């Protein structure tokens, strides 16, 4: 493309705007103190660039906003459902399309129809809610990434691939306990690491050999398809849409959080080919979500999702999104900022432990960096480290620390512009200059479960 060598530009212009919370350093200092040094407790209004998550935070297009008005709110047999069903069938090839209010509802319904206590669900790696839903059924969620892919600094193209040797071993030794195999595209761990088509094809063959259905957790199917096009030998000549269509057809079904590549603020999908399984799922759906032609959604949500699923495979959009993430990564890399490599589709992960090596894990270096980014420039990232995954010592000593103290900067879709990215880079660079001075933190109050969301902390002086 002609413009490749020039400044990255958004392949859209702006029709509606939302003012940002411009604050002073003094105001941010007070806001963070009031939030007990936990960015989850900040009021979003006090955040300038919010990179907490890419889930449900994207901007809809003019066509999606227009589609909302077409929503058919009929309880049963809504026209909007049939429109969505047609779009999803064409994209995925799946027979039964079941709308849900979020991805986790699709997971819960699928697993309640397929799992029993003692069963095993192998995956490349389970997303948090997927793992929780597997375990809720009394089954075991097993992650099977290649060993090399677990090194955060190994610059490999497909760190999301499922380890076929490990998968075969489980199927041979404990196959009778495995009702299905899951592959998450892209793999969230490490910021959206893609799964190759070669790996998916081989996983499908293996599943066929053992008579197991292959399911996708397909929240970021478009980003995975784009990264296949960019990175996989022999796939560069195909469109992202062609790759996505083949990807879905390798599976017997999928769960999908529409808050990612569905380009909507709420929604989810469950797709299955097996008619008997679909019936079981619909029965459960009626109990927990709603009638099968709306799931947990309004008719207007179904319309916006149908439109979003067609827009997300636009290659100008996908190229711009990935170029933007890559741009942030490359600029920070040039400063020497330690990060997980390579950058994936939707996030950049800074290694907080290596960024602030003077802070031991039990002083939460990831949180120290997250808070410094907020004070410096109003940027909100999220700690994915000892505060989130570490364990308090029951005897009152230091926490058992997480292997890595990461800070995830996650990019909402079509929401921030290239100048916001430049600003973000400046903020990280300024904090990098004074990294020796970042204070550590101690927890003042915490809960037993999911403490990262609610913990109260204070800086160690
Ligand atoms: C977000 C996400 C989910 C859960 O979806 P929700 O819509 O948040 O319930 C499941 N899997 C992956 C890979 C996700 O990114």
Coordinates of C-alpha atoms and ligand atoms in Angstrom, one line a residue:
X1 CA 0.0 0.0 0.0
X2 CA 1.2 3.5 -0.9
X3 CA 0.9 5.0 2.5
X4 CA 3.0 2.3 4.3
X5 CA 6.0 4.5 4.7
X6 CA 4.1 7.5 6.0
X7 CA 2.6 8.3 9.4
X8 CA 0.1 5.6 10.6
X9 CA -3.4 7.1 10.2
X10 CA -6.7 5.9 11.4
X11 CA -8.8 4.6 8.5
X12 CA -11.8 6.5 9.7
X13 CA -12.7 10.0 10.7
X14 CA -14.5 11.2 13.7
X15 CA -18.2 11.9 13.8
X16 CA -19.0 12.0 17.6
X17 CA -16.5 12.9 20.2
X18 CA -16.2 12.2 23.9
X19 CA -14.2 14.7 26.0
X20 CA -11.2 13.2 27.9
X21 CA -10.5 13.8 31.6
X22 CA -7.6 16.3 31.4
X23 CA -6.2 16.6 35.0
X24 CA -3.1 18.1 36.6
X25 CA -0.4 16.0 38.3
X26 CA -1.7 17.4 41.7
X27 CA -5.2 16.3 40.9
X28 CA -4.0 12.8 39.9
X29 CA -2.0 12.5 43.0
X30 CA -5.1 13.1 45.1
X31 CA -7.3 10.8 42.9
X32 CA -4.8 8.0 43.3
X33 CA -4.5 8.5 47.0
X34 CA -8.3 8.4 47.3
X35 CA -8.3 5.2 45.2
X36 CA -6.0 3.7 47.9
X37 CA -3.3 3.4 45.2
X38 CA -5.3 0.8 43.3
X39 CA -6.1 2.0 39.7
X40 CA -9.2 -0.3 39.6
X41 CA -10.7 2.1 42.2
X42 CA -10.1 5.3 40.1
X43 CA -13.1 7.0 38.6
X44 CA -12.7 6.6 34.9
X45 CA -13.4 10.4 34.5
X46 CA -10.0 11.0 36.2
X47 CA -8.2 8.9 33.5
X48 CA -6.9 10.4 30.3
X49 CA -6.0 7.3 28.3
X50 CA -7.6 4.2 29.6
X51 CA -5.7 1.1 28.7
X52 CA -7.2 -1.1 31.4
X53 CA -8.8 -3.5 28.8
X54 CA -9.9 -3.9 25.2
X55 CA -13.1 -5.6 26.3
X56 CA -16.3 -3.7 25.4
X57 CA -14.3 -0.4 25.3
X58 CA -14.2 0.0 21.5
X59 CA -16.0 2.6 19.4
X60 CA -18.9 1.6 17.2
X61 CA -19.1 2.8 13.6
X62 CA -21.8 5.1 12.1
X63 CA -23.2 1.9 10.5
X64 CA -23.5 0.2 13.8
X65 CA -25.2 3.2 15.5
X66 CA -27.6 3.3 12.5
X67 CA -28.2 -0.5 12.9
X68 CA -29.3 0.0 16.5
X69 CA -32.4 1.8 15.2
X70 CA -33.3 -1.3 13.1
X71 CA -33.3 -3.5 16.2
X72 CA -36.4 -5.7 16.3
X73 CA -37.3 -6.1 19.9
X74 CA -39.8 -9.0 19.4
X75 CA -39.5 -11.5 22.2
X76 CA -39.5 -14.5 19.8
X77 CA -38.3 -14.8 16.2
X78 CA -36.8 -11.3 16.0
X79 CA -35.7 -10.2 12.5
X80 CA -32.5 -9.0 14.1
X81 CA -31.7 -12.5 15.3
X82 CA -32.0 -14.0 11.8
X83 CA -29.8 -11.2 10.4
X84 CA -27.1 -12.0 13.0
X85 CA -27.6 -15.7 12.5
X86 CA -27.0 -15.4 8.7
X87 CA -23.8 -13.3 9.3
X88 CA -22.4 -15.7 11.8
X89 CA -23.2 -18.8 9.7
X90 CA -21.5 -17.3 6.7
X91 CA -18.5 -16.3 8.7
X92 CA -18.1 -19.5 10.7
X93 CA -20.0 -22.2 8.9
X94 CA -21.6 -23.2 12.2
X95 CA -25.2 -24.6 12.1
X96 CA -26.5 -23.4 15.5
X97 CA -26.0 -19.8 16.5
X98 CA -26.8 -19.0 20.2
X99 CA -26.5 -15.4 21.4
X100 CA -25.5 -14.7 25.0
X101 CA -24.9 -11.6 27.0
X102 CA -21.1 -12.1 27.2
X103 CA -18.4 -14.6 26.4
X104 CA -18.4 -16.1 29.8
X105 CA -22.2 -16.9 29.6
X106 CA -21.4 -18.9 26.4
X107 CA -18.7 -20.7 28.2
X108 CA -20.9 -21.5 31.2
X109 CA -23.7 -22.9 28.9
X110 CA -21.3 -25.0 26.8
X111 CA -19.5 -26.5 29.8
X112 CA -22.7 -27.1 31.7
X113 CA -23.9 -29.2 28.7
X114 CA -20.6 -31.1 28.2
X115 CA -18.6 -31.4 31.5
X116 CA -18.9 -33.6 34.5
X117 CA -16.7 -33.7 37.6
X118 CA -13.3 -35.3 37.0
X119 CA -13.2 -34.5 33.3
X120 CA -10.3 -32.7 31.7
X121 CA -10.4 -29.8 29.2
X122 CA -7.1 -29.4 27.4
X123 CA -6.4 -26.0 25.7
X124 CA -3.4 -24.0 24.5
X125 CA -4.2 -21.8 27.5
X126 CA -7.5 -21.0 29.1
X127 CA -8.7 -17.5 29.6
X128 CA -9.5 -16.7 33.3
X129 CA -13.3 -17.0 32.9
X130 CA -12.9 -20.1 30.8
X131 CA -10.8 -21.8 33.4
X132 CA -13.2 -20.6 36.2
X133 CA -16.2 -22.1 34.3
X134 CA -14.4 -25.4 33.7
X135 CA -13.5 -25.6 37.3
X136 CA -17.0 -24.6 38.4
X137 CA -18.2 -27.9 36.8
X138 CA -15.7 -29.8 38.8
X139 CA -13.5 -30.4 35.8
X140 CA -9.8 -29.6 35.3
X141 CA -8.5 -27.0 32.8
X142 CA -5.1 -28.0 31.5
X143 CA -2.9 -25.5 29.6
X144 CA -0.7 -26.9 26.8
X145 CA 1.6 -24.3 25.4
X146 CA 5.0 -25.2 23.9
X147 CA 7.7 -24.7 26.5
X148 CA 9.6 -22.3 24.3
X149 CA 6.5 -20.1 24.0
X150 CA 6.4 -19.6 27.8
X151 CA 9.6 -17.6 27.8
X152 CA 8.3 -14.0 27.7
X153 CA 11.3 -12.8 25.8
X154 CA 11.4 -15.5 23.1
X155 CA 10.5 -13.7 19.8
X156 CA 8.5 -16.4 18.1
X157 CA 5.7 -15.8 15.6
X158 CA 3.0 -18.2 17.0
X159 CA 3.4 -18.4 20.8
X160 CA -0.3 -19.3 21.0
X161 CA 0.1 -22.7 19.3
X162 CA -1.1 -25.7 21.3
X163 CA 1.7 -28.2 22.0
X164 CA 0.5 -31.1 19.8
X165 CA 2.8 -33.6 21.6
X166 CA 1.4 -32.7 25.0
X167 CA -2.1 -32.8 23.5
X168 CA -1.6 -36.3 22.0
X169 CA -0.2 -37.6 25.3
X170 CA -3.3 -36.5 27.2
X171 CA -5.6 -38.0 24.5
X172 CA -3.7 -41.3 24.6
X173 CA -3.4 -41.5 28.4
X174 CA -6.6 -39.9 29.6
X175 CA -8.7 -39.5 26.5
X176 CA -11.8 -41.0 28.1
X177 CA -11.9 -38.0 30.5
X178 CA -11.6 -35.4 27.7
X179 CA -15.0 -34.3 26.3
X180 CA -13.6 -31.6 24.1
X181 CA -10.4 -29.6 23.2
X182 CA -10.3 -25.8 23.3
X183 CA -8.0 -23.4 21.5
X184 CA -8.0 -19.7 22.4
X185 CA -7.4 -17.4 19.4
X186 CA -5.5 -15.2 20.0
X187 CA -4.0 -16.5 23.2
X188 CA -4.5 -13.8 25.7
X189 CA -1.4 -14.6 27.7
X190 CA 1.4 -12.3 26.6
X191 CA -0.9 -9.9 24.9
X192 CA -2.7 -11.8 22.1
X193 CA -0.2 -14.3 20.8
X194 CA -1.6 -15.9 17.6
X195 CA -2.2 -19.5 16.8
X196 CA -1.1 -20.6 13.4
X197 CA -3.4 -22.2 10.8
X198 CA -0.9 -25.1 10.5
X199 CA -1.3 -25.7 14.3
X200 CA -5.1 -25.5 14.1
X201 CA -5.2 -27.9 11.1
X202 CA -3.0 -30.4 13.0
X203 CA -5.0 -30.0 16.2
X204 CA -8.1 -30.8 14.2
X205 CA -6.6 -33.9 12.8
X206 CA -5.5 -35.1 16.2
X207 CA -9.0 -34.4 17.6
X208 CA -10.5 -36.4 14.7
X209 CA -8.2 -39.3 15.4
X210 CA -9.5 -39.5 19.0
X211 CA -13.1 -38.6 18.1
X212 CA -13.0 -35.3 20.1
X213 CA -14.7 -32.1 19.1
X214 CA -12.4 -29.0 18.7
X215 CA -13.8 -25.8 20.1
X216 CA -12.4 -22.3 19.7
X217 CA -12.5 -19.5 22.2
X218 CA -12.7 -17.0 19.4
X219 CA -12.9 -13.6 21.0
X220 CA -10.0 -12.2 18.8
X221 CA -10.6 -14.3 15.6
X222 CA -9.9 -11.3 13.3
X223 CA -6.7 -10.3 15.0
X224 CA -5.6 -14.0 14.9
X225 CA -6.4 -14.1 11.1
X226 CA -4.5 -10.9 10.5
X227 CA -1.4 -12.2 12.3
X228 CA -1.6 -15.5 10.3
X229 CA -1.6 -13.4 7.1
X230 CA 1.4 -11.5 8.3
X231 CA 3.5 -14.2 9.8
X232 CA 2.6 -17.7 8.5
X233 CA 4.5 -18.8 5.4
X234 CA 2.1 -19.5 2.5
X235 CA -0.8 -17.5 3.9
X236 CA 0.2 -13.9 3.0
X237 CA -1.8 -13.9 -0.3
X238 CA -5.1 -14.7 1.4
X239 CA -7.5 -12.2 2.9
X240 CA -8.0 -12.0 6.7
X241 CA -11.6 -13.0 5.9
X242 CA -10.6 -16.1 4.0
X243 CA -8.3 -17.1 6.9
X244 CA -11.0 -16.5 9.5
X245 CA -13.5 -18.6 7.5
X246 CA -11.1 -21.5 7.3
X247 CA -10.2 -21.1 11.0
X248 CA -13.8 -21.4 12.2
X249 CA -14.5 -24.3 9.8
X250 CA -11.7 -26.3 11.5
X251 CA -13.8 -26.4 14.7
X252 CA -17.0 -28.1 15.8
X253 CA -18.1 -24.9 17.5
X254 CA -16.9 -21.8 19.4
X255 CA -17.5 -19.5 22.3
X256 CA -17.0 -15.8 21.6
X257 CA -16.9 -12.6 23.6
X258 CA -18.3 -10.1 21.2
X259 CA -16.8 -7.3 23.3
X260 CA -13.5 -7.8 21.4
X261 CA -13.6 -8.5 17.7
X262 CA -17.4 -8.2 17.6
X263 CA -16.8 -4.5 17.9
X264 CA -19.6 -4.0 20.4
X265 CA -19.8 -2.9 24.0
X266 CA -21.7 -6.0 25.2
X267 CA -22.5 -9.4 23.8
X268 CA -21.4 -13.0 23.2
X269 CA -22.0 -16.0 21.0
X270 CA -22.0 -19.7 21.2
X271 CA -21.8 -21.7 18.0
X272 CA -22.2 -25.5 17.7
X273 CA -22.7 -27.9 14.8
X274 CA -24.0 -30.8 16.9
X275 CA -27.8 -30.6 17.0
X276 CA -28.3 -32.6 20.2
X277 CA -25.7 -30.4 22.0
X278 CA -27.4 -27.3 20.7
X279 CA -30.7 -28.4 22.2
X280 CA -29.1 -28.9 25.6
X281 CA -27.4 -25.5 25.3
X282 CA -30.7 -23.8 24.4
X283 CA -32.5 -25.4 27.4
X284 CA -29.8 -24.0 29.7
X285 CA -29.9 -20.6 27.8
X286 CA -33.6 -20.2 28.5
X287 CA -32.9 -20.8 32.2
X288 CA -30.1 -18.3 32.6
X289 CA -30.0 -15.9 29.6
X290 CA -33.3 -15.7 27.7
X291 CA -35.3 -17.0 24.7
X292 CA -33.0 -18.6 22.0
X293 CA -33.6 -15.7 19.5
X294 CA -32.2 -13.0 21.8
X295 CA -30.1 -14.8 24.4
X296 CA -29.0 -12.1 26.9
X297 CA -29.3 -9.3 24.4
X298 CA -31.7 -6.7 23.1
X299 CA -32.6 -6.8 19.4
X300 CA -30.5 -3.6 18.8
X301 CA -27.5 -5.4 20.3
X302 CA -27.9 -8.2 17.8
X303 CA -28.0 -5.7 15.0
X304 CA -24.8 -3.9 16.1
X305 CA -23.0 -7.2 16.5
X306 CA -24.1 -8.4 13.0
X307 CA -22.6 -5.2 11.6
X308 CA -19.5 -5.3 13.8
X309 CA -18.6 -8.9 12.7
X310 CA -18.6 -7.7 9.0
X311 CA -16.5 -4.6 9.7
X312 CA -13.8 -6.2 11.8
X313 CA -12.3 -8.1 8.9
X314 CA -11.6 -4.9 7.0
X315 CA -7.9 -5.1 6.2
X316 CA -7.3 -1.3 6.4
X317 CA -8.7 -1.5 9.9
X318 CA -6.6 -4.6 10.9
X319 CA -3.5 -3.2 9.3
X320 CA -3.9 0.1 11.2
X321 CA -4.6 -1.6 14.5
X322 CA -1.6 -3.8 14.4
X323 CA 0.7 -1.1 13.1
X324 CA -0.4 1.1 16.0
X325 CA 0.4 -1.6 18.6
X326 CA 3.7 -2.4 16.8
X327 CA 4.6 1.3 16.8
X328 CA 4.2 1.7 20.5
X329 CA 6.2 -1.5 21.1
X330 CA 9.0 -0.5 18.7
X331 CA 9.4 3.0 20.2
X332 CA 9.4 1.7 23.8
X333 CA 11.8 -1.1 22.7
X334 CA 14.2 1.6 21.3
X335 CA 14.3 3.2 24.8
X336 CA 15.2 -0.1 26.3
X337 CA 11.9 -0.6 28.1
X338 CA 11.7 -4.4 28.9
X339 CA 8.6 -6.0 27.4
X340 CA 7.2 -9.4 26.4
X341 CA 7.9 -10.2 22.8
X342 CA 6.7 -10.1 20.2
X343 CA 3.7 -7.7 20.6
X344 CA 0.4 -9.5 19.7
X345 CA -2.8 -8.0 18.5
X346 CA -4.3 -6.0 21.3
X347 CA -1.7 -5.2 24.0
X348 CA 1.8 -4.4 25.0
X349 CA 3.1 -5.9 28.2
X350 CA 5.9 -4.1 30.1
X351 CA 8.0 -6.2 32.5
X352 CA 7.6 -4.2 35.7
X353 CA 10.1 -6.4 37.6
X354 CA 12.8 -5.6 35.1
X355 CA 11.7 -1.9 34.8
X356 CA 12.1 -1.3 38.5
X357 CA 14.7 -4.0 39.6
X358 CA 15.2 -2.2 42.9
X359 CA 11.7 -3.3 44.0
X360 CA 11.3 -6.9 45.2
X361 CA 8.2 -8.8 43.9
X362 CA 6.5 -8.4 47.3
X363 CA 6.6 -4.6 46.9
X364 CA 4.6 -5.0 43.7
X365 CA 6.8 -3.4 41.0
X366 CA 4.1 -3.9 38.4
X367 CA 1.7 -1.8 40.5
X368 CA 4.5 0.7 41.1
X369 CA 4.9 1.2 37.4
X370 CA 1.1 1.3 36.8
X371 CA 0.7 4.0 39.4
X372 CA 3.7 6.0 38.1
X373 CA 2.2 6.0 34.6
X374 CA -1.1 7.4 36.0
X375 CA 0.6 10.1 38.0
X376 CA 2.9 11.0 35.2
X377 CA 0.3 11.2 32.4
X378 CA -3.1 10.0 33.4
X379 CA -2.6 6.7 31.6
X380 CA -4.3 3.7 33.2
X381 CA -2.7 0.3 32.6
X382 CA -3.3 -2.9 34.7
X383 CA -0.9 -4.9 36.9
X384 CA -0.7 -8.5 36.0
X385 CA 1.6 -9.8 38.6
X386 CA 2.0 -10.4 42.3
X387 CA -1.0 -8.2 43.2
X388 CA -3.2 -10.1 40.8
X389 CA -1.7 -13.7 41.1
X390 CA 0.6 -13.7 44.1
X391 CA -0.5 -15.2 47.4
X392 CA -0.5 -13.6 50.9
X393 CA 1.6 -15.4 53.5
X394 CA -0.9 -16.7 56.2
X395 CA 1.9 -16.1 58.8
X396 CA 1.9 -12.4 57.8
X397 CA 5.3 -12.4 56.0
X398 CA 5.9 -11.4 52.4
X399 CA 3.6 -12.6 49.6
X400 CA 4.4 -15.6 47.5
X401 CA 5.3 -13.7 44.4
X402 CA 4.2 -14.3 40.8
X403 CA 6.8 -15.4 38.2
X404 CA 6.5 -12.0 36.4
X405 CA 5.3 -8.6 37.4
X406 CA 3.8 -7.3 34.2
X407 CA 1.9 -4.1 33.3
X408 CA -0.5 -4.6 30.5
X409 CA -1.4 -1.7 28.2
X410 CA -4.4 -2.9 26.3
X411 CA -5.7 -1.0 23.3
X412 CA -9.5 -0.3 22.9
X413 CA -10.6 -0.6 19.3
X414 CA -11.0 2.5 17.1
X415 CA -11.0 4.7 20.3
X416 CA -7.7 6.5 20.6
X417 CA -5.7 8.1 17.8
X418 CA -2.1 8.0 16.8
X419 CA -1.4 11.2 18.7
X420 CA -2.6 9.5 21.8
X421 CA -0.1 6.7 21.1
X422 CA 2.7 9.3 20.8
X423 CA 1.6 10.8 24.1
X424 CA 1.6 7.4 25.7
X425 CA 5.1 6.7 24.5
X426 CA 6.3 10.0 26.0
X427 CA 4.7 9.2 29.3
X428 CA 6.3 5.8 29.5
X429 CA 9.7 7.3 28.5
X430 CA 9.4 9.9 31.2
X431 CA 8.8 7.3 33.9
X432 CA 11.6 5.2 32.4
X433 CA 14.0 8.2 33.0
X434 CA 13.1 8.1 36.7
X435 CA 12.6 4.4 37.2
X436 CA 15.1 4.3 40.1
X437 CA 12.8 6.5 42.2
X438 CA 9.5 4.5 41.9
X439 CA 8.3 3.6 45.4
X440 CA 7.2 0.1 46.3
X441 CA 3.8 -0.6 47.8
X442 CA 2.4 -2.5 50.8
X443 CA -1.2 -3.8 51.1
X444 CA -3.2 -2.2 53.9
X445 CA -6.4 -4.2 53.2
X446 CA -7.3 -7.1 51.0
X447 CA -9.9 -9.8 50.4
X448 CA -9.3 -13.4 50.0
X449 CA -10.6 -13.8 46.5
X450 CA -9.6 -11.6 43.5
X451 CA -7.9 -9.2 45.8
X452 CA -6.4 -7.1 42.9
X453 CA -9.8 -5.5 42.2
X454 CA -10.4 -4.2 45.7
X455 CA -7.1 -4.2 47.6
X456 CA -6.1 -0.9 49.4
X457 CA -2.4 -0.1 49.4
X458 CA 0.1 2.6 50.4
X459 CA 3.5 3.5 49.1
X460 CA 6.5 2.4 51.1
X461 CA 8.6 5.5 51.9
Ligands
LIG1 C1 -13.0 -11.5 27.2 C2 -12.7 -13.0 27.0 C3 -13.6 -14.0 27.5 C4 -14.8 -13.7 28.4 O1 -15.7 -12.9 27.7 P1 -16.6 -11.8 28.5 O2 -17.4 -11.2 27.4 O3 -15.7 -10.9 29.2 O4 -17.5 -12.6 29.4 C5 -13.2 -15.3 27.2 N1 -12.2 -15.6 26.4 C6 -11.3 -14.7 25.9 C7 -10.2 -15.1 25.1 C8 -11.6 -13.3 26.2 O5 -10.7 -12.4 25.7

